[in-house]
Short mmCIF file of C-alpha atoms (C1' of nucleotides) in Angstrom, two decimals:
data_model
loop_
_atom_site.label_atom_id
_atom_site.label_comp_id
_atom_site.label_asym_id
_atom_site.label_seq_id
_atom_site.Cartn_x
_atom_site.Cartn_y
_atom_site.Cartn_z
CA UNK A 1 4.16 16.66 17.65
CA UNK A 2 2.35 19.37 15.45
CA UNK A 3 0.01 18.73 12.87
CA UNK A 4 2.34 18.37 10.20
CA UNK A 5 4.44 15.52 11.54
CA UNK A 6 1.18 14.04 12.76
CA UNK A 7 0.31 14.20 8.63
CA UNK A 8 3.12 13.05 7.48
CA UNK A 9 3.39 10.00 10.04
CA UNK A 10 -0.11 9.06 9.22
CA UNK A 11 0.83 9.18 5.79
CA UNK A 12 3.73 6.44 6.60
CA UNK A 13 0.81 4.52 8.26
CA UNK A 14 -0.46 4.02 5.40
CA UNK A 15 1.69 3.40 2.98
CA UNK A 16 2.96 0.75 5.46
CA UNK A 17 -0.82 -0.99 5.36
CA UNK A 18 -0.33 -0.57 1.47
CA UNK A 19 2.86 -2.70 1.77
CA UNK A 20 5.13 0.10 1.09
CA UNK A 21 8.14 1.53 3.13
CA UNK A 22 7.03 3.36 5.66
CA UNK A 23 10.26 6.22 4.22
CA UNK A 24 7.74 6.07 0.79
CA UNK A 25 4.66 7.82 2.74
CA UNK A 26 7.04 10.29 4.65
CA UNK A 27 8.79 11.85 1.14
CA UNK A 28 5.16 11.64 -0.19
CA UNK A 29 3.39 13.96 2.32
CA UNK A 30 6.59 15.83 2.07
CA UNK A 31 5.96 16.99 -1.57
CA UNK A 32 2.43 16.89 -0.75
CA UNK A 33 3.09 19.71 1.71
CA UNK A 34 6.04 21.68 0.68
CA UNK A 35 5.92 21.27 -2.74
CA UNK A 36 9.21 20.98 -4.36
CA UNK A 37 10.93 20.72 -6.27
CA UNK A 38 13.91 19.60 -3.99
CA UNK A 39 17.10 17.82 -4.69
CA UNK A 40 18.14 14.43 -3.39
CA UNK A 41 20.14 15.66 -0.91
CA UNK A 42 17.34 17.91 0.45
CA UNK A 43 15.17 14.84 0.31
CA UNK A 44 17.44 12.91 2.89
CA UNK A 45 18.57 16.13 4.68
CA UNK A 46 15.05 17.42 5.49
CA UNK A 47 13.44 13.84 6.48
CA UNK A 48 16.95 13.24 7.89
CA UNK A 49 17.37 9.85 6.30
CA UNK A 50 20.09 8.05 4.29
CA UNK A 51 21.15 8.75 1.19
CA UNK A 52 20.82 4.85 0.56
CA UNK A 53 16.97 5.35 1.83
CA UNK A 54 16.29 8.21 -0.30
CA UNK A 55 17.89 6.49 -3.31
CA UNK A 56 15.73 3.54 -3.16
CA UNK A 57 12.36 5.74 -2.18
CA UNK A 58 13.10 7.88 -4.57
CA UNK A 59 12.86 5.42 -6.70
CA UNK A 60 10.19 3.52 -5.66
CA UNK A 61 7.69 6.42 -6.24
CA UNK A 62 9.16 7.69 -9.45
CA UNK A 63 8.18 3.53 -10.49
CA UNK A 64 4.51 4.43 -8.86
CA UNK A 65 4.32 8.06 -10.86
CA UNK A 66 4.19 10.19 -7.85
CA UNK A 67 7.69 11.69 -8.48
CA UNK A 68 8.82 12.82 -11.06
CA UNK A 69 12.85 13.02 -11.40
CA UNK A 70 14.50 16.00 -14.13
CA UNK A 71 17.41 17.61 -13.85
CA UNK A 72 18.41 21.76 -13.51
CA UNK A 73 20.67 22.65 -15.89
CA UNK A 74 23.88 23.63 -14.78
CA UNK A 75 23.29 21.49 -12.14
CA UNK A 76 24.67 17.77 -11.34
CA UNK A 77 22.27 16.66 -8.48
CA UNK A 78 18.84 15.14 -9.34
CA UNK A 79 15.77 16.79 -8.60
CA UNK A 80 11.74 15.61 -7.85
CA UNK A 81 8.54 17.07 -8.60
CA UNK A 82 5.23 15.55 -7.50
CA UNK A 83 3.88 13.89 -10.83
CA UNK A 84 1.50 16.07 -13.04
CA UNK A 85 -0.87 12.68 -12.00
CA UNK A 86 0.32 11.82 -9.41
CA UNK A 87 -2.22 9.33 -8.19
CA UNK A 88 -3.13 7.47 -11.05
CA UNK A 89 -0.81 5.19 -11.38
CA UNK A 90 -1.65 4.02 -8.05
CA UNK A 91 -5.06 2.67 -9.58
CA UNK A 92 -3.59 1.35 -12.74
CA UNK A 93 -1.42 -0.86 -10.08
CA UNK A 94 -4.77 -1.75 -8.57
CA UNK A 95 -6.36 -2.91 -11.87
CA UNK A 96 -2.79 -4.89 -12.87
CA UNK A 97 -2.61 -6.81 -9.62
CA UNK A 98 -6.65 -7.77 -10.21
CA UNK A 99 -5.56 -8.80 -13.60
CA UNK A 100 -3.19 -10.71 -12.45
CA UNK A 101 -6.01 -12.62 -10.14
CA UNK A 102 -8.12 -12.98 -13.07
CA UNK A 103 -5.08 -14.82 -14.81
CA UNK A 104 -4.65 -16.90 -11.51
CA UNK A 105 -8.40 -18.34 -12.00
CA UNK A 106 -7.97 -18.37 -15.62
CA UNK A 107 -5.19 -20.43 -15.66
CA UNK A 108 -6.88 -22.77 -12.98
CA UNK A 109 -9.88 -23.16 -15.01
CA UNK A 110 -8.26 -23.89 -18.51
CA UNK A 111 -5.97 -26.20 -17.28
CA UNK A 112 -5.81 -29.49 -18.93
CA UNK A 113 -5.10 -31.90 -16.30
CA UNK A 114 -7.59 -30.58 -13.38
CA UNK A 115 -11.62 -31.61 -14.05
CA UNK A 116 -12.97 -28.91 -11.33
CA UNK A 117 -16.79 -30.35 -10.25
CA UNK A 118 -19.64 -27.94 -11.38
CA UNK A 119 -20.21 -25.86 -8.00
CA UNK A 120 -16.34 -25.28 -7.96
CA UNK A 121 -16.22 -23.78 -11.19
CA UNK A 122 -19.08 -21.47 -10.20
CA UNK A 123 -17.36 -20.01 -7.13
CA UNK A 124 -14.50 -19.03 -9.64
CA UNK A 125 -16.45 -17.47 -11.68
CA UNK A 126 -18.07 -15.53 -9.04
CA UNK A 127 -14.42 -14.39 -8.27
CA UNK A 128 -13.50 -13.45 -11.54
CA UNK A 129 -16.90 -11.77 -11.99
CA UNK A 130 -15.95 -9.47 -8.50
CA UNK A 131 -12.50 -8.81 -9.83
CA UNK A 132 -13.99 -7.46 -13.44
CA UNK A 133 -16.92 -5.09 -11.98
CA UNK A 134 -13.96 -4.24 -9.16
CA UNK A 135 -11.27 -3.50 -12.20
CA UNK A 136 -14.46 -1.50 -14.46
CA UNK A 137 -15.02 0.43 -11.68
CA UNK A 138 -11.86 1.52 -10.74
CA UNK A 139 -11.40 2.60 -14.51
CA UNK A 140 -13.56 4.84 -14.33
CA UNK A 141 -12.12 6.27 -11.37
CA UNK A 142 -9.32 6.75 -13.57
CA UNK A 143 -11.01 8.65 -16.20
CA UNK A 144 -12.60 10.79 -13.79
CA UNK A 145 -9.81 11.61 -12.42
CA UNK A 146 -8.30 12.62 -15.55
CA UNK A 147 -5.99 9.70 -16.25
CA UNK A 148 -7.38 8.42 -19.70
CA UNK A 149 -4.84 8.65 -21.52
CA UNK A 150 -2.61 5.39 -21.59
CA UNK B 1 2.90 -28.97 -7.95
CA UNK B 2 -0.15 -29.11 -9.91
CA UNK B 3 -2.68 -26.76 -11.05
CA UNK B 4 -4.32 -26.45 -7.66
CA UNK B 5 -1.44 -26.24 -5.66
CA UNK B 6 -0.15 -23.67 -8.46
CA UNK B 7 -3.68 -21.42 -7.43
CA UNK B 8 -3.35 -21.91 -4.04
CA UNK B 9 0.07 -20.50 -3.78
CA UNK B 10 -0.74 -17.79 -6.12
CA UNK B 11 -3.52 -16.87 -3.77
CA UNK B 12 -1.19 -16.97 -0.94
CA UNK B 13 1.27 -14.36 -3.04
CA UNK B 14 -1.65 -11.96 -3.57
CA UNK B 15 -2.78 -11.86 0.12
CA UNK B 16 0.89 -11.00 0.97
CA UNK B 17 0.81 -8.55 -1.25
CA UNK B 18 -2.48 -6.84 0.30
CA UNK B 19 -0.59 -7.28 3.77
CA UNK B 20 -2.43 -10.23 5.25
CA UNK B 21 -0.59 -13.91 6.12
CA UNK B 22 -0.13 -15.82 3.69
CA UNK B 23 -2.08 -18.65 5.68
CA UNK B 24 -5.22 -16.64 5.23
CA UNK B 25 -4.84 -16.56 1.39
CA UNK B 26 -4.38 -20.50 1.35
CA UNK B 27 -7.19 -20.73 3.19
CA UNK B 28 -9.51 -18.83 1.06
CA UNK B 29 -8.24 -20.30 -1.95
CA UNK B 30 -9.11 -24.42 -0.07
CA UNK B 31 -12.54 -23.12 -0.04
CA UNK B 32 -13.18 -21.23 -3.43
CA UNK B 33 -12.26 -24.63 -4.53
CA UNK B 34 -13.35 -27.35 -2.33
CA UNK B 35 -16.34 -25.34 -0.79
CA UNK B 36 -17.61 -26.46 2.46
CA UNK B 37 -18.45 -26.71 4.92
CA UNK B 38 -15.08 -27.77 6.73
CA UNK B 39 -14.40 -28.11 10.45
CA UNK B 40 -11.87 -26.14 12.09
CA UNK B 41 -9.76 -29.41 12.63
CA UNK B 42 -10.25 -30.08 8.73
CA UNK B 43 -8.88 -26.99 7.66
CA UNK B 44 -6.14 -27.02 10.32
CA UNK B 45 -5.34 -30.67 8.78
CA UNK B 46 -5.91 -30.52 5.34
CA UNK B 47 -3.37 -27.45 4.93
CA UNK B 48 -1.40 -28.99 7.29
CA UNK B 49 -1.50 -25.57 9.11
CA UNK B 50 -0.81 -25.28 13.20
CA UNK B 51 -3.89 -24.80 15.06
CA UNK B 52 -2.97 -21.95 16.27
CA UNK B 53 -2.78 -20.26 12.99
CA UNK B 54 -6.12 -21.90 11.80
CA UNK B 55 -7.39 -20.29 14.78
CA UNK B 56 -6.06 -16.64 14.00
CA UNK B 57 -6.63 -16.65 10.32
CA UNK B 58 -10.14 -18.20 10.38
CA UNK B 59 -11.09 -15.43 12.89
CA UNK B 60 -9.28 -12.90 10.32
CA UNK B 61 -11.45 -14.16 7.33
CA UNK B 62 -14.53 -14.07 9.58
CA UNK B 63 -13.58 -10.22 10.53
CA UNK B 64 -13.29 -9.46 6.84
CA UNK B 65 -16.66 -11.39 5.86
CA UNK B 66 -15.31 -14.00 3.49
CA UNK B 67 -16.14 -16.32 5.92
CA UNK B 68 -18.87 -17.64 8.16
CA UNK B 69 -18.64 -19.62 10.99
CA UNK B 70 -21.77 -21.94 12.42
CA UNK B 71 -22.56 -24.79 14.90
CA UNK B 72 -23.84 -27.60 13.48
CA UNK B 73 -26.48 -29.12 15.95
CA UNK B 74 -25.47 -32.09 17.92
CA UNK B 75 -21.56 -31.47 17.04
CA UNK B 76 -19.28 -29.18 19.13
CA UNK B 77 -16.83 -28.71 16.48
CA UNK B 78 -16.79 -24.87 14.50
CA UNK B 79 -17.70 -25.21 10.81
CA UNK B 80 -16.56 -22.55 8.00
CA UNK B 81 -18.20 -22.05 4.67
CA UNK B 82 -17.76 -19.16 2.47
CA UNK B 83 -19.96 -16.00 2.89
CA UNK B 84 -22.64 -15.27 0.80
CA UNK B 85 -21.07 -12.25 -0.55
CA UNK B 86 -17.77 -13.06 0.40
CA UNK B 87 -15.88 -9.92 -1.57
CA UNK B 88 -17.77 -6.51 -0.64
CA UNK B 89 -16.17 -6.49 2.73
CA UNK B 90 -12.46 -5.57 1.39
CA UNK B 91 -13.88 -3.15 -0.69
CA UNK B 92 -15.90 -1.68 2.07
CA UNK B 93 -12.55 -2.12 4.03
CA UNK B 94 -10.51 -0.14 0.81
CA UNK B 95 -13.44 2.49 1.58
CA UNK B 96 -12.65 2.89 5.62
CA UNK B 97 -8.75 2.83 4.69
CA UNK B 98 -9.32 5.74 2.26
CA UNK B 99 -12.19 7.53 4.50
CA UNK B 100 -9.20 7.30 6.56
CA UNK B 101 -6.81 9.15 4.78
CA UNK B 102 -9.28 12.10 3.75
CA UNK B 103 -9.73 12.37 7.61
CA UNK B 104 -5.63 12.70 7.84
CA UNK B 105 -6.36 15.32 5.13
CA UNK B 106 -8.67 17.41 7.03
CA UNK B 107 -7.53 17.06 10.37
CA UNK B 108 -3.83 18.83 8.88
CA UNK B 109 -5.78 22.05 7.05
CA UNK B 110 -8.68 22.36 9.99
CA UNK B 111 -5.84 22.82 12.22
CA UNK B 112 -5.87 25.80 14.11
CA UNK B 113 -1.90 26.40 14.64
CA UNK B 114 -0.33 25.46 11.31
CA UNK B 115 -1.26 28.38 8.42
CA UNK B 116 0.09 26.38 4.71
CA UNK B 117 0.73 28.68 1.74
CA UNK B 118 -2.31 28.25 -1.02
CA UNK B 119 0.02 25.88 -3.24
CA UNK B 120 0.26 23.27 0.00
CA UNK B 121 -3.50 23.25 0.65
CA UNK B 122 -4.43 23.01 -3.21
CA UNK B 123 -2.24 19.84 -3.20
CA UNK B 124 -3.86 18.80 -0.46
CA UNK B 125 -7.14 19.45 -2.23
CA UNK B 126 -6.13 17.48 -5.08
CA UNK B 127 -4.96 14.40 -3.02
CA UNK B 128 -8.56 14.39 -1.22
CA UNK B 129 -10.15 14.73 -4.33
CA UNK B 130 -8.62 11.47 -5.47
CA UNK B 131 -10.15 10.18 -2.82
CA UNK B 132 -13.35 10.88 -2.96
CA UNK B 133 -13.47 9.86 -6.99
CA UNK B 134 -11.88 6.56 -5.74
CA UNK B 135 -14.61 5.96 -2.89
CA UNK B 136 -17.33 6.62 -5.00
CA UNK B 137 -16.53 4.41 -8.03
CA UNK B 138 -15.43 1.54 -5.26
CA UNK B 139 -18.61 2.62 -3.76
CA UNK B 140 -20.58 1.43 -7.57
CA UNK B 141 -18.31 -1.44 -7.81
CA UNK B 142 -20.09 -2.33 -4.19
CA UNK B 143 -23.18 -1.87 -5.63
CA UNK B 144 -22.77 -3.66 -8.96
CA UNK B 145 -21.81 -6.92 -6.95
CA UNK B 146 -24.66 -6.57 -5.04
CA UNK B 147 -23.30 -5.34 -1.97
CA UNK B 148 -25.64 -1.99 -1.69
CA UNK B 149 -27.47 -3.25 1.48
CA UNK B 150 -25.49 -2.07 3.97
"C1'" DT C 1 -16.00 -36.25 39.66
"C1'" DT C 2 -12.40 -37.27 35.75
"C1'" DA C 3 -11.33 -37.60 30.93
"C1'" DT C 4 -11.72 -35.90 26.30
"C1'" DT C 5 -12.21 -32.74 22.67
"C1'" DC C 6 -12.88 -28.50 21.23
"C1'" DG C 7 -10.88 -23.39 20.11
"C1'" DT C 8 -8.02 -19.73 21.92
"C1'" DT C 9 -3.97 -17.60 23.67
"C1'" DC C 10 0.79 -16.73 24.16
"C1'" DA C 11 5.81 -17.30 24.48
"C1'" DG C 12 9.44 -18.68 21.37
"C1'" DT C 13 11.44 -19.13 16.78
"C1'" DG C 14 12.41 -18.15 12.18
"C1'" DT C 15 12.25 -15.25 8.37
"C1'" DG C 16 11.69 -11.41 5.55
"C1'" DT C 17 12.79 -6.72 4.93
"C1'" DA C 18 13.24 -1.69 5.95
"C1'" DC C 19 16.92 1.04 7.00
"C1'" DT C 20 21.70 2.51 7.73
"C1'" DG C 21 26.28 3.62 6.45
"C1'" DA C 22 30.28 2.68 3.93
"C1'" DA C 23 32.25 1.55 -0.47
"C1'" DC C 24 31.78 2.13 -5.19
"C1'" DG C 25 31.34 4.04 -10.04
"C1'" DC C 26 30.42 7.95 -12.65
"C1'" DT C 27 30.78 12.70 -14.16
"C1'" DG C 28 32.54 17.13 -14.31
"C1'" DT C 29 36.30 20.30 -12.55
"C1'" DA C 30 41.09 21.72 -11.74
"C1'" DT D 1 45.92 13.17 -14.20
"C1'" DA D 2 43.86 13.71 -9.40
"C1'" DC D 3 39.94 15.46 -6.92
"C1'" DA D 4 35.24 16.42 -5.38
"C1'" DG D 5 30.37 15.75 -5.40
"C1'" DC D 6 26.74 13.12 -6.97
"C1'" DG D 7 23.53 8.75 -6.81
"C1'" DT D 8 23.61 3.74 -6.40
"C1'" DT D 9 24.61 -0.61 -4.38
"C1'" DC D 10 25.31 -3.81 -0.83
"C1'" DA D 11 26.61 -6.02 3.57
"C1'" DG D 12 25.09 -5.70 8.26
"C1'" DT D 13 21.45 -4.65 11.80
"C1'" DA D 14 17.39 -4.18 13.81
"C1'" DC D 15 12.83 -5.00 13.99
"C1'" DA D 16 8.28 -6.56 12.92
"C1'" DC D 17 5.46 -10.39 12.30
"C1'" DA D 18 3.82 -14.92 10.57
"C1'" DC D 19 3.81 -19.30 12.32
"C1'" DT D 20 4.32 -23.11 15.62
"C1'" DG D 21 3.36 -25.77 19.56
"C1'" DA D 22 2.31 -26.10 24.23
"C1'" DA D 23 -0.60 -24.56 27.90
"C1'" DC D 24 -5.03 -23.13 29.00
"C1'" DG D 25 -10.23 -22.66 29.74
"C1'" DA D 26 -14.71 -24.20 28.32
"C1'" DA D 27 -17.97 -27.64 27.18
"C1'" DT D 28 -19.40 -32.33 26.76
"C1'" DA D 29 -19.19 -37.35 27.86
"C1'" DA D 30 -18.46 -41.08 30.97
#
DNA sequence: TTATTCGTTCAGTGTGTACTGAACGCTGTA
DNA sequence: TACAGCGTTCAGTACACACTGAACGAATAA
């Protein structure tokens, strides 16, 4: 095993630990390293996968904003591009799924029927106050990084 | 299902989502809201959990330092309560997981046999460089929460 | 010693899901 | 029209893993 598989396994490592299919990491670090663009048949051809696995990964990271999909003209197959930003979208999945835990507590908190004792509420709040600085911070990650503009 | 139930399950969901059993999500959620300290039997019987997997998932909290264990004198039973700062460790273990990736990174250009074109390495230049904004602004968000003595 | 009560470990089970490959619909060509 | 090439969808499988429950070792009590 070269370097290069050893990459672009390691990359399917970790989009596994990221909950992703393990297919996602190894068209990811295939972009990352040949650039593109290629078509969807190269895709499953050159990873030698299935079409029905390189439809639905395919997919999956144009929904993330990693690929990009356009077609040639004159041409009837579909085509990828890494993402001008490819990586940002990654974060603003971050901050939505710590939104989403804010709403959790929120919704715990404000309801009607549940009287919470004192030290309870506190430890919420200490939740929602990590998830806040956690979401802040990774904002500015995203303006650094040049994705400010959504 | 109430309220409570509603935020336990919804804890459950988000621990899935970050790739750990669901168990250890309930878990954490029982003592955001009930506190502590409980015994290992309570927490076994009051989520109506196997022993087994009280056993596993308490030791997984522990490893990710959201929670303690202690002996309380003249009882040989294992008590839980929640760590004092029971959120930096995931973001110092987001840190290792992207340290991680920046060492997959290097480990692919530093290598001696493979020779990539410019375009590859400047990808992989820009894919590091996420990195690194992403570790440092996790790296305030540690600090910010008061996590900075470590 | 024996009995009891802990927590841990591990084989077995169930379940979710990544992946494949075939069938399908669509679009352009002949 | 029929045909060919494209991407998608879906049933079937294979596999990984969360979870259970029983067996186990350790520590205390009798």
């Amino acid at each position: 095993m070269d370097s290069i598989e050893r990459f672009i396994e390691q990359m399917a490592n970790h989009a596994e630990a990221d909950g992703l299919p393990r297919i996602s990491g190894r068209i990811m670090a295939y972009f990352v390293i040949n650039g593109g663009p290629f078509s969807f048949s190269e895709i499953a051809d050159n990873l030698g996968i299935s079409r029905g696995s390189a439809s639905t990964n395919t997919r999956l990271l144009r929904d993330l904003g990693i690929l990009e999909r356009y077609q040639k003209p004159g041409s009837r197959q579909d085509y990828y591009v890494l993402a001008v930003q490819p990586y940002q979208r990654l974060l603003k999945g971050y901050i939505e799924r710590m939104e989403s835990s804010i709403n959790n507590i929120k919704q715990l908190v404000d309801a009607p029927e549940t009287e919470l004792p004192t030290a309870a509420l506190e430890r919420l709040d200490a939740l929602e106050g990590f998830y806040h600085t956690a979401i802040e911070s990774t904002r500015v990650a995203l303006e650094k990084t040049g994705g400010n503009h959504a």
